[in-house]
XYZ file of C-alpha atoms in Angstrom:
605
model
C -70.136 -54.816 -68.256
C -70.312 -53.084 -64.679
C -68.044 -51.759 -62.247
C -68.217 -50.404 -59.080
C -66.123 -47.210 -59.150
C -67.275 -46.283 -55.691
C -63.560 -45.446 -54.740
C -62.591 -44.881 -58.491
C -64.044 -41.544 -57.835
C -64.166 -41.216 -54.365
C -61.396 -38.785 -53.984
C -63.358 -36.490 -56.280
C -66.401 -36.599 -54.824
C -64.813 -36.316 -51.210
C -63.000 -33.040 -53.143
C -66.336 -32.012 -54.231
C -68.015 -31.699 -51.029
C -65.386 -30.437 -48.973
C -66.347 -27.298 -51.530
C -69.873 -27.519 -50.940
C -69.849 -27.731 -47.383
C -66.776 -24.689 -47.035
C -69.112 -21.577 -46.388
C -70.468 -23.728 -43.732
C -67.081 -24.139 -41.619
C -66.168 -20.540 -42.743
C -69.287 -19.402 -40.723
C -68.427 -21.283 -38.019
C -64.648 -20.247 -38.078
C -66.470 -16.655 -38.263
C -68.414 -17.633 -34.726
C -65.031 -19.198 -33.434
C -63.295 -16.243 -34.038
C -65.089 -14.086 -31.695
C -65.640 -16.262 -29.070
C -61.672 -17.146 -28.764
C -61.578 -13.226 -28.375
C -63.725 -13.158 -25.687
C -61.673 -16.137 -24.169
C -58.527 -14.701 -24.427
C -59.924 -11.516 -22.730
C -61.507 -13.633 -20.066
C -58.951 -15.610 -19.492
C -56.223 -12.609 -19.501
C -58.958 -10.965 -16.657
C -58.928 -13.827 -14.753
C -55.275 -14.271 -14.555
C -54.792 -10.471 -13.500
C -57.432 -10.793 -11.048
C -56.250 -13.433 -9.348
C -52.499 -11.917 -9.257
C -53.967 -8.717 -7.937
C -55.826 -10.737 -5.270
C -52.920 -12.525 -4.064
C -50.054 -9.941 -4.839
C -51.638 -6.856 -3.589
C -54.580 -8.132 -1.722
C -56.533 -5.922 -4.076
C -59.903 -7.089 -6.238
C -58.577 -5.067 -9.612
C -58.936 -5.752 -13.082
C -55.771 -3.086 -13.166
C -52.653 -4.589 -14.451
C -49.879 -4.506 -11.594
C -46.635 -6.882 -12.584
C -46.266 -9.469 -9.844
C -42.802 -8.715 -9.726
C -42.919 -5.678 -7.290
C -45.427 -7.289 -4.681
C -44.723 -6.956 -1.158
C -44.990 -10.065 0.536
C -41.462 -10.754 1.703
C -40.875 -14.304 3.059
C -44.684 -15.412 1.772
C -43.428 -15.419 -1.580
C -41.589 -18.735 -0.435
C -45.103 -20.366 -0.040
C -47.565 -18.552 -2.590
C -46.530 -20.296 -6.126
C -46.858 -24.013 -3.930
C -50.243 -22.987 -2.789
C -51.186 -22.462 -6.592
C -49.109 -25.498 -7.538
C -51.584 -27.575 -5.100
C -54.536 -26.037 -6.428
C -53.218 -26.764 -10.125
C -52.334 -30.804 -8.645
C -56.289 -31.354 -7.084
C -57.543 -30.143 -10.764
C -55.617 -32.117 -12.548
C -55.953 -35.253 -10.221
C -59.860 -35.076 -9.798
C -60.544 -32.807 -12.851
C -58.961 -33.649 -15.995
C -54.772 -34.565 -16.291
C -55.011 -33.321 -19.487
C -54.816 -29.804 -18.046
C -51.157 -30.150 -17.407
C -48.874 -29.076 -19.552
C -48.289 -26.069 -21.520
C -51.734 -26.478 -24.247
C -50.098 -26.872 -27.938
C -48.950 -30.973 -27.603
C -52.265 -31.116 -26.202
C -54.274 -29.744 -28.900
C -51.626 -31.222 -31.225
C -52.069 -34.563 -29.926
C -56.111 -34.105 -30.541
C -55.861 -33.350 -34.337
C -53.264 -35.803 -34.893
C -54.502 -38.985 -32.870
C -58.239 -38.333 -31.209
C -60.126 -37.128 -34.264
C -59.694 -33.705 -33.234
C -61.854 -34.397 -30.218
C -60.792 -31.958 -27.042
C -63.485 -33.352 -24.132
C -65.666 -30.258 -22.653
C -63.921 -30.410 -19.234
C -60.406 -29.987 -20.398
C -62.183 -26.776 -22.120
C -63.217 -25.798 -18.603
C -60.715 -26.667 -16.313
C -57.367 -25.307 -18.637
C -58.061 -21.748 -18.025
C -59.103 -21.929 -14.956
C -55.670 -24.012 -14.007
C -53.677 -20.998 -16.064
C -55.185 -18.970 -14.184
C -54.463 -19.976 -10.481
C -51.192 -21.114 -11.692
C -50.086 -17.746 -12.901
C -51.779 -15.680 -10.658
C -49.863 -17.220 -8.113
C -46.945 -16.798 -9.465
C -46.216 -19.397 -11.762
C -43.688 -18.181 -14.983
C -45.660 -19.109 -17.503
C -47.553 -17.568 -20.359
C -51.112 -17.788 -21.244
C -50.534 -18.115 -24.980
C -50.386 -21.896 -25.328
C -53.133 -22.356 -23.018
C -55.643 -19.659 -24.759
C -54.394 -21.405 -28.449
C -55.478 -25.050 -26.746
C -58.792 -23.217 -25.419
C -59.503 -21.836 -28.478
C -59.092 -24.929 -30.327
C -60.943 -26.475 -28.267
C -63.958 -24.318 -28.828
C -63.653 -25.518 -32.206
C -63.477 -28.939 -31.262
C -66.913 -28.577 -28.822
C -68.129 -26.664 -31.690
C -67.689 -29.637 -34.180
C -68.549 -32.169 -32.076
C -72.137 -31.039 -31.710
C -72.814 -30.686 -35.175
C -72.482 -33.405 -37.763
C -69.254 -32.718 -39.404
C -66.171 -35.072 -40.371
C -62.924 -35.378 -38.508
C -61.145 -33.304 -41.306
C -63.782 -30.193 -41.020
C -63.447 -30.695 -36.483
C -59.710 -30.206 -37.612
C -60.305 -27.057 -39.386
C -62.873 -25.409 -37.219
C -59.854 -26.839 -34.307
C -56.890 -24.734 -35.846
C -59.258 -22.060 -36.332
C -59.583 -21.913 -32.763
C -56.262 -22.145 -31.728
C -55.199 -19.367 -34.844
C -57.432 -16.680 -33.237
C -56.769 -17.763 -30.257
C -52.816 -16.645 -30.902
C -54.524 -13.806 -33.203
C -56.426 -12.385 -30.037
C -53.346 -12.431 -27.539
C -50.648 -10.799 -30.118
C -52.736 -8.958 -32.745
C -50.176 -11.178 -35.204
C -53.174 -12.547 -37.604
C -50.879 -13.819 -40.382
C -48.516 -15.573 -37.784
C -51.547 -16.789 -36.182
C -52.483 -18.850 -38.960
C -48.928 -19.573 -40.391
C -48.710 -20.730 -36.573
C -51.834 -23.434 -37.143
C -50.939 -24.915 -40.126
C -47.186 -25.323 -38.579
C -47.798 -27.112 -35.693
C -51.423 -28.599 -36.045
C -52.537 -29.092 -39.435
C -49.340 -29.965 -40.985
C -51.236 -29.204 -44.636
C -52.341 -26.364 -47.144
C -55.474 -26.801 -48.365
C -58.140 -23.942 -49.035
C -60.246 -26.178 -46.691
C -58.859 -25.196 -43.899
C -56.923 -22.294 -44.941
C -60.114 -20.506 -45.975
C -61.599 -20.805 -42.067
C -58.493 -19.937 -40.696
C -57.726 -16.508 -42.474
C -61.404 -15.679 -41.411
C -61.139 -16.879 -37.694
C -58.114 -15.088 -37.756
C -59.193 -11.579 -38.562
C -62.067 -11.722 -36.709
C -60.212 -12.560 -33.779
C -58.304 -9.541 -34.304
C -60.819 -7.302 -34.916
C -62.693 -8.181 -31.844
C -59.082 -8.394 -30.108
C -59.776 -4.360 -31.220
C -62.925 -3.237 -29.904
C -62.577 -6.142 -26.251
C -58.278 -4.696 -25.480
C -57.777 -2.087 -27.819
C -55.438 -1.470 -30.401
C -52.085 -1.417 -28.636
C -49.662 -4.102 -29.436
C -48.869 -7.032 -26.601
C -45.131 -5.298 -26.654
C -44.159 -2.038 -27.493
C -40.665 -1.734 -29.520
C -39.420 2.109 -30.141
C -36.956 2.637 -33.512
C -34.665 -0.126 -34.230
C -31.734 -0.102 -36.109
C -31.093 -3.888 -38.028
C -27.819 -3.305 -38.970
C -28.437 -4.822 -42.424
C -26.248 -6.069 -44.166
C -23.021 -5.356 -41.673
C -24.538 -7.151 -39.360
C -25.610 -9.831 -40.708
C -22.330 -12.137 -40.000
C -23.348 -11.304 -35.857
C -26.878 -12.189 -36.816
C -25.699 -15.616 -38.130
C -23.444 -16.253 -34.415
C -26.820 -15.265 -32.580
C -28.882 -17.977 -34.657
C -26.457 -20.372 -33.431
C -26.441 -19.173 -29.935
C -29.983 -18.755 -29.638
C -30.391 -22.945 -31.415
C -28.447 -24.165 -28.779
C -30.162 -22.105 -25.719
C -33.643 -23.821 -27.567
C -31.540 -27.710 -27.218
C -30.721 -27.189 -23.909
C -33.673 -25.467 -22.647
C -35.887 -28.449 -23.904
C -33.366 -31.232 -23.002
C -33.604 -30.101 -19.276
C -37.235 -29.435 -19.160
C -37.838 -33.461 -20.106
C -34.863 -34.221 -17.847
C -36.852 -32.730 -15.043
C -39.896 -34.233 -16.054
C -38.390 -37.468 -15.786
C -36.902 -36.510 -12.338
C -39.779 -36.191 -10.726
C -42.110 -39.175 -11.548
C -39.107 -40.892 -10.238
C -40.702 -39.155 -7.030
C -41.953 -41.740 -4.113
C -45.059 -40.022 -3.821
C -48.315 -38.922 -5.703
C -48.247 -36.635 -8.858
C -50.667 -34.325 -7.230
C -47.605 -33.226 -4.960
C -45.326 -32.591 -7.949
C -46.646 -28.422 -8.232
C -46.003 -28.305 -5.122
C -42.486 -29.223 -4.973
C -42.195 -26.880 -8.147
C -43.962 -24.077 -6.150
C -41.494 -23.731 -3.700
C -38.503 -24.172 -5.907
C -40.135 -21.433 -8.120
C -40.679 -19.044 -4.815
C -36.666 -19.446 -3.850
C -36.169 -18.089 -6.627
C -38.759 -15.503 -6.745
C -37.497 -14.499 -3.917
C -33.714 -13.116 -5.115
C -35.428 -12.245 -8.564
C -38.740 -11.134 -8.392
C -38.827 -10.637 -12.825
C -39.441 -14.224 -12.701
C -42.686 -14.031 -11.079
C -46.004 -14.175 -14.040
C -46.508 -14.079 -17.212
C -43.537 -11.159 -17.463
C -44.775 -8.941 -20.420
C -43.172 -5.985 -18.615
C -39.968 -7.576 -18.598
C -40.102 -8.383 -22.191
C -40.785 -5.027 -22.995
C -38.122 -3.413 -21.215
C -35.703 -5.938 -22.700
C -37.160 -5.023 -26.243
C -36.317 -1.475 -25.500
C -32.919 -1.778 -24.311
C -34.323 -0.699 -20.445
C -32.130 -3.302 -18.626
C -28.235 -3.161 -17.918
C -26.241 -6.121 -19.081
C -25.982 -7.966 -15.605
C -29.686 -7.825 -14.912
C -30.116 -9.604 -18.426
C -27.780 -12.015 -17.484
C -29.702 -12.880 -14.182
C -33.015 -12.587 -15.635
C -31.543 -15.016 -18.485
C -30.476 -17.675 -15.941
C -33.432 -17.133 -13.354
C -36.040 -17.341 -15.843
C -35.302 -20.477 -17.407
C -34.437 -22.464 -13.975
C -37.882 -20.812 -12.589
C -39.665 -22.426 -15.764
C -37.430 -25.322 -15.525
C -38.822 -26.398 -12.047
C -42.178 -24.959 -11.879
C -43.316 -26.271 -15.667
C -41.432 -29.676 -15.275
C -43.217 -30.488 -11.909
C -46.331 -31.104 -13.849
C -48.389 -27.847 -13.659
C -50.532 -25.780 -16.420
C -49.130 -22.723 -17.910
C -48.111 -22.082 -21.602
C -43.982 -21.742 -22.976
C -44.570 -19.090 -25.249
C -44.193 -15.558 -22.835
C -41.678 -17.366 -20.676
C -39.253 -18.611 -23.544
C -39.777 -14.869 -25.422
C -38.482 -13.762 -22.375
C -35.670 -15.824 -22.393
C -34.571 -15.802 -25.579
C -35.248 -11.641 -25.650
C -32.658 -11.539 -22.970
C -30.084 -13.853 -24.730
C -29.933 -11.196 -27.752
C -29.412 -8.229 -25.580
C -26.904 -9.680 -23.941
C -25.001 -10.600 -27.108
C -25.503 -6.926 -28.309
C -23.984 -5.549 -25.201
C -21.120 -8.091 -25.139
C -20.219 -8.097 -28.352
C -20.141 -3.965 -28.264
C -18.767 -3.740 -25.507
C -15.674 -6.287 -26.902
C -15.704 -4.799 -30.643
C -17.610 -1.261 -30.536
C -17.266 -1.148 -34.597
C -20.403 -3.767 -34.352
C -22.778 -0.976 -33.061
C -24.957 -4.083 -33.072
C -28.958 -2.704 -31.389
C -30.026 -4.704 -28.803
C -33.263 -3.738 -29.248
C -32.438 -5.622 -32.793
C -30.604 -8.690 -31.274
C -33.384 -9.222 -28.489
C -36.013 -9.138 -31.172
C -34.533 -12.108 -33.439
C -33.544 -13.885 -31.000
C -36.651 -13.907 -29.088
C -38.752 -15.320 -32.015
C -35.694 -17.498 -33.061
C -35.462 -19.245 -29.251
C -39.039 -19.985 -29.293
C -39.436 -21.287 -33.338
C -36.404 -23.449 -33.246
C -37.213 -25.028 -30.189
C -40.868 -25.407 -31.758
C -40.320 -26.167 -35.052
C -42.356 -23.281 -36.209
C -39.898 -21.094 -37.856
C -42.147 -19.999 -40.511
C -44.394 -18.787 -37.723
C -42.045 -16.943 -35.620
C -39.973 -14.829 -38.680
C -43.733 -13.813 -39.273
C -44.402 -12.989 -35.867
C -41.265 -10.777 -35.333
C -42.163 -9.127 -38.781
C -45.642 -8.177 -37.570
C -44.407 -6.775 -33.985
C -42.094 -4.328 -35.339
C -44.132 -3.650 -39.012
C -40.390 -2.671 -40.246
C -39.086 -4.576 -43.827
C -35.695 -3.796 -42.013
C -36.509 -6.916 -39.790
C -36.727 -9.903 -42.145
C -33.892 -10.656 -43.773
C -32.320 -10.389 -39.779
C -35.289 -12.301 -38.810
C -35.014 -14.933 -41.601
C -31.187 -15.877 -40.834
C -31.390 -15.841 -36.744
C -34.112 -18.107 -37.101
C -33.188 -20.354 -39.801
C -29.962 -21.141 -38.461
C -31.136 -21.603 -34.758
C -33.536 -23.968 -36.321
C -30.449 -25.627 -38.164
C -29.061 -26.214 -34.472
C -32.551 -28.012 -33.538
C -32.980 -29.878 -36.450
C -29.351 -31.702 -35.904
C -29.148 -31.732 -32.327
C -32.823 -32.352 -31.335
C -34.983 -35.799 -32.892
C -37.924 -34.117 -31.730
C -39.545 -30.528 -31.151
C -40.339 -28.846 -27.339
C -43.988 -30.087 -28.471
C -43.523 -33.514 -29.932
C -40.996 -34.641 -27.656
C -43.946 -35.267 -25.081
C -46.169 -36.999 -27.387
C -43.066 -39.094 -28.842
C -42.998 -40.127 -24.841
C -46.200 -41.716 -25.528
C -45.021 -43.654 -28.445
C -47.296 -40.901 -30.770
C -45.033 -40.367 -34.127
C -45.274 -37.053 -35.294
C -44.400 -35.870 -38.957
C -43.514 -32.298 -39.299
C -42.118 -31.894 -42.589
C -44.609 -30.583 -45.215
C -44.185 -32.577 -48.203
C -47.477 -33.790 -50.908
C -48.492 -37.817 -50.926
C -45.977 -39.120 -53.328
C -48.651 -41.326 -54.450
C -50.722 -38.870 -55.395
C -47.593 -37.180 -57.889
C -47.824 -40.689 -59.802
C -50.307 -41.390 -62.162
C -51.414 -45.196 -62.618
C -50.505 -44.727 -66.729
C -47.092 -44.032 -65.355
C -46.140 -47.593 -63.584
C -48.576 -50.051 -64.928
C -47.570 -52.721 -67.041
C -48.810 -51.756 -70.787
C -48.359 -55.272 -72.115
C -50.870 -57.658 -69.733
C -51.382 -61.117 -69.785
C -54.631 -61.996 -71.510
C -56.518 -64.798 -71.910
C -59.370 -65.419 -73.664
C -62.917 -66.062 -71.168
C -63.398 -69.776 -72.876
C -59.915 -71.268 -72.451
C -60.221 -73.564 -69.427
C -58.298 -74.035 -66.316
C -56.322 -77.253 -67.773
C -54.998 -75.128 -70.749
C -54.079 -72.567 -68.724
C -51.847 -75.162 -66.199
C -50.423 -76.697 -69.035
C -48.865 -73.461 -70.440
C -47.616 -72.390 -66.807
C -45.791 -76.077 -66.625
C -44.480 -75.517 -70.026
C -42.949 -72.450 -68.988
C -44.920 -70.186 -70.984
C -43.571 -66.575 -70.649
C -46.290 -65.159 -71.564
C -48.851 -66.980 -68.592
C -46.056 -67.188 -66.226
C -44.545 -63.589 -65.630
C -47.733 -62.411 -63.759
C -49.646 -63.222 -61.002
C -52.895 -62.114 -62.666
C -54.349 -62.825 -65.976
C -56.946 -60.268 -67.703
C -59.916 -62.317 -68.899
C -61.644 -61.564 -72.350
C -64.859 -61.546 -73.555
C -65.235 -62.755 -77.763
C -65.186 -59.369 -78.467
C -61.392 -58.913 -76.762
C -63.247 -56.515 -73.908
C -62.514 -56.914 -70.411
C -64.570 -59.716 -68.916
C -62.829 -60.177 -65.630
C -59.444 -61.313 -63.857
C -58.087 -64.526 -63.341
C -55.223 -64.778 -60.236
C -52.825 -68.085 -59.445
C -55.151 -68.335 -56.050
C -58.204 -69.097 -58.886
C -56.625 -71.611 -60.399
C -55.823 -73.661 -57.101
C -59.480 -72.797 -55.960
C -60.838 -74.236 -59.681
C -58.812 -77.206 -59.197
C -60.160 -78.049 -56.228
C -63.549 -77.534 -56.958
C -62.736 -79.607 -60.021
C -59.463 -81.487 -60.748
C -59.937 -82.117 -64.297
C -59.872 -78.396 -65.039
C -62.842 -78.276 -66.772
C -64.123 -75.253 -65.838
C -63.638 -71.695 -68.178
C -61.478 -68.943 -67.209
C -64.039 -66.620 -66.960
C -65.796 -69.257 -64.745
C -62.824 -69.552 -62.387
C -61.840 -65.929 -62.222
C -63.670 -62.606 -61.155
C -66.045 -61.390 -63.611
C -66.903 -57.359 -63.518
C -63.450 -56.482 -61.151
C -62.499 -53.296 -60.238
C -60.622 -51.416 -63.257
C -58.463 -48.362 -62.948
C -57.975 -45.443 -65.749
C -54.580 -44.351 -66.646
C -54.937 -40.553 -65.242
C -56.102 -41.589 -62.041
C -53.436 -41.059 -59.120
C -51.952 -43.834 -57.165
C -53.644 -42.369 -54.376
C -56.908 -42.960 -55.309
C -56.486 -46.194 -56.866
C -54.748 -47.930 -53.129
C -57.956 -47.191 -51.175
C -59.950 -48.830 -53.837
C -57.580 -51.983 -53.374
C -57.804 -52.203 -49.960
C -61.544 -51.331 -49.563
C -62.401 -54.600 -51.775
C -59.429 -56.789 -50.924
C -57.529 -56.997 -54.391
C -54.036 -56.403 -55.232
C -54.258 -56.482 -58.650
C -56.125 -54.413 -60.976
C -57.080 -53.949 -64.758
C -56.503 -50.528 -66.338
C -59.665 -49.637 -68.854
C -59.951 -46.756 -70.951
C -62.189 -44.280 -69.656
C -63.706 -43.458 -72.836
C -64.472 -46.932 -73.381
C -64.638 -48.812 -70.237
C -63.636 -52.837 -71.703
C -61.153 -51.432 -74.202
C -57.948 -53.050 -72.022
C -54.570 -50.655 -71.673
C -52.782 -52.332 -68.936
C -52.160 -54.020 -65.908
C -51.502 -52.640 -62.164
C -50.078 -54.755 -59.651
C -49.390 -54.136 -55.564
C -45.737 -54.464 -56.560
C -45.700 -51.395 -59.293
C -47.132 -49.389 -56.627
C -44.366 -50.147 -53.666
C -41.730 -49.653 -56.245
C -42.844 -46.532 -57.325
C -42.831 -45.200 -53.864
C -39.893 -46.718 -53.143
C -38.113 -45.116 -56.434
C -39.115 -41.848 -54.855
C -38.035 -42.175 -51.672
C -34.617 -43.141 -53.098
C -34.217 -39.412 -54.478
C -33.969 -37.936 -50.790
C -30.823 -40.250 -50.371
C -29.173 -41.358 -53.513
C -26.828 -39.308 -55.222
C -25.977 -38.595 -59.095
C -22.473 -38.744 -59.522
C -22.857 -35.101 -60.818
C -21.097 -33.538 -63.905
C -17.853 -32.686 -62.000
C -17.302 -35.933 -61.052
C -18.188 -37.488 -63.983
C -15.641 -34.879 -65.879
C -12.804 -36.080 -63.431
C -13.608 -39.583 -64.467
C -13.680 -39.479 -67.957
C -10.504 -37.051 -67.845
C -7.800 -38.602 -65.221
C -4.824 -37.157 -65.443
């Protein structure tokens, strides 16, 4: 007897030459790696040239913080001039340049094959860059991580590879990309598999880690070694203050609710607008410059800001305003549809929420001696990470900006219970919530196939119905109408040969079909059935034994033994399967009565 186990050992061989082809991706990852440097650099240049050129009127590559330009009353005007620059890209470039780059990229892996067209590659840092240069509050971050994933893309799209290695050499990207901007290479790719990949697998794990360092490395000789922020001695307060730590998480889980609740709400608000979508930056420009105007910190990407708030350089009102200003700035300018990234502007944000709580909460109960260098450090990767769903990412991040054990277990709690407040209060994340628009479901929890924890020796049926391959179609009828148990309680029979081997399979539709080919029911069951079917082995997974169903149309299946291919050991129907997900999913929501309980029970009073 044959059988074609095509699928029976498809998973394997699929496993098999995802090893082969690995050094392959890694080498690309390697390539990726240095170009996203490069990118990040370029686009970083770009952005500061174009600030310098419209803040100073100077043609400089030299830093200069947009915040202490000189252009009076023209700051009204500049961010809408960039906002209609950013509206004629989008409109006759590419819309996908809107927006701040992660949903982007995230919607590629998840729904386009982890395809990112050439043009949005183009156009998105060139957007970031007039955006921000003129003004805009935005970071580069996101965009740089959906650049650099979408070198990966480009890069996987002109080779022949499969949508699963594009994905790979795509968070590759997007990791060094994040690797290049922060020198954070472990948050990088923590950061990947968090809100793109939503797996582990050494597949793309492997490329990754390597895209990663490289990116870092060339991050070294391109920018230097000095960190994005620089943070003097801290003082974590551990474990006295942990109980503050715990009030910040909540604090900073609610700022992430209502920071992302208002940025859709003004989404929504203005394609309510009578008037074309091109417009929209426009409007957001000059809301942003009325601002800009009473608080200049707003203005730019605002890593001088962050760094005196990390460093406890700003007095508790200017916190406060920056605080407010900030997030209404992003509110308006981001919601109206333009291209800049949520990382820098939210840090900034959430940076000045925990030095505010350090200097209130001194300043009410001096025994705290909580460090707002401490409390703006937490809170600023807790803000961002709850309000992404990356908290993983973020306690790493924090962790890797100071290099001080001191921070984690601080880190750990602000973060985990300002993710807490998301998780209840929000259905989706800052970055799903826009692809949920689009009716795009996005799973974020990191869990393995339950089908592949089940084995097909665990739910089959170990007592089949067999008949033998001579009895005919009339015998078989006549045992059914009798009621025969042992015919009746499946919807398959497992056809023998004289030898008691598997011969083939023999289903209720095959006995309607035999009758009508022939109503006296003459013909053999072995005849009427499926001779050679597809067979399953009891150590095969679930998961590998659907595919196999669906690829050739049956819902039934024989289980051989793999040693000895027609020596029968059970049955496996569509039904076992369901249940045994089913029985799974149960255990996330159905309690055991537990042993207290059961003690109270058995012991009333």
């Amino acid at each position: 007897m044959s059988s074609d186990h095509s699928f029976g050992a498809g998973s394997s061989m699929a496993a098999d030459s995802h090893r082969r082809r690995l050094p392959l991706i890694c080498a690309l990852a390697s390539l990726i790696g240095i170009i996203a440097a490069f990118a990040a650099y370029g686009l970083y240049s770009l952005i500061t040239l174009a600030s310098n050129a419209v803040f100073y009127h100077q043609w400089s590559l030299e830093h200069r913080d947009a915040a202490h330009h000189t252009l009076g009353l023209w700051v009204l005007v500049v961010p809408a001039m960039g906002g209609l620059l950013v509206g004629l890209m989008a409109k006759y470039g590419s819309p996908k340049i809107r927006g701040h780059g992660i949903p982007e990229a995230m919607e590629a892996v998840l729904f386009n094959r982890s395809r990112i067209a050439p043009r949005v590659a183009l156009l998105k840092p060139f957007s970031v860059a007039v955006a921000i240069g003129t003004g805009g509050p935005f970071g580069a971050e996101g965009p740089i991580i959906q650049t650099g994933g979408a070198l990966g893309s480009i890069l996987g799209q002109l080779l022949q590879l499969t949508a699963s290695e594009r994905k790979s050499l795509l968070a590759a990207g997007a990791a060094a990309g994040m690797a290049a901007t922060f020198s954070t290479p472990v948050a990088a790719v923590v950061l990947a598999i968090e809100l793109l990949l939503f797996e582990y697998k050494a597949r793309s794990f492997i490329p990754l880690v390597i895209a990663s360092v490289l990116a870092t490395a060339a991050r070294f000789v391109i920018m230097g070694r000095q960190p994005m922020f620089t943070i003097g001695a801290v003082d974590f307060s551990v474990p006295s203050g942990l109980p503050w730590y715990a009030l910040l998480g909540i604090l900073a889980g609610f700022l992430a609710v209502g920071f992302s609740r208002a940025l859709y709400w003004i989404e929504d608000q203005f394609e309510r607008l009578p008037f074309d979508e091109m417009w929209w930056p426009v409007l957001g420009g000059l809301g942003l410059g009325v601002i800009a105007y009473y608080v200049p910190r707003v203005l730019g990407v605002g890593y001088g800001t962050i760094s005196d708030i990390l460093n406890a350089r700003l007095a508790l009102g200017l916190l406060a305003v920056i605080l407010v200003a900030k997030a209404l700035a992003l509110l308006v300018s981001l919601g109206s549809g333009t291209s800049g990234g949520l990382l820098a502007p939210l840090f900034t944000v959430g940076a000045a929420l925990g030095g505010l709580f350090a200097g209130v909460v001194n300043h009410l109960w001096p025994a705290a001696a909580l460090s707002p260098n401490a409390c703006a450090l937490v809170a600023m990767a807790a803000v961002f990470g709850s309000a992404a769903r990356a908290p993983f990412t973020f306690i790493i991040f924090g962790f890797e900006l100071t290099r001080d054990y001191n921070s984690i277990l601080p880190l750990m709690l602000v973060v985990a219970v300002a993710h807490g407040v998301t998780i209840f209060f929000m259905r989706h994340s800052i970055m799903t919530e826009k692809l949920a628009r689009r009716g795009l479901k996005v799973h974020q929890d990191y869990e393995v196939d339950v089908l592949q924890q089940i084995s097909v020796g665990q739910v089959m049926e170990p007592n089949p119905v067999i008949v033998p391959g001579h009895m005919t179609v009339a015998e078989i009828a006549r045992r059914i109408a009798d009621g025969d148990q042992q015919i009746t309680r499946r919807q398959a029979m497992l056809v023998t040969d004289g030898d008691g081997l598997l011969a083939g399979i023999l289903t209720r539709g095959d006995l309607v079909k035999a009758f009508e080919r022939d109503a006296s029911g003459s013909m053999t069951a072995l005849e009427a059935g499926t001779a050679h079917p597809q067979v399953a082995y009891e150590d095969e997974p679930l998961s590998w034994v659907l595919p196999r169903m669906l690829h050739h149309k049956c819902g039934r299946l024989p289980v051989v033994d793999r040693g000895h291919p027609g020596k029968i050991r059970g049955y496996l129907g569509r039904a076992a399967i369901i249940e045994a997900r089913l029985h799974r999913l149960a255990e996330d929501h159905v309690c055991d009565p537990g042993w207290l309980k059961t003690t109270l029970r058995t012991n009333p009073r």
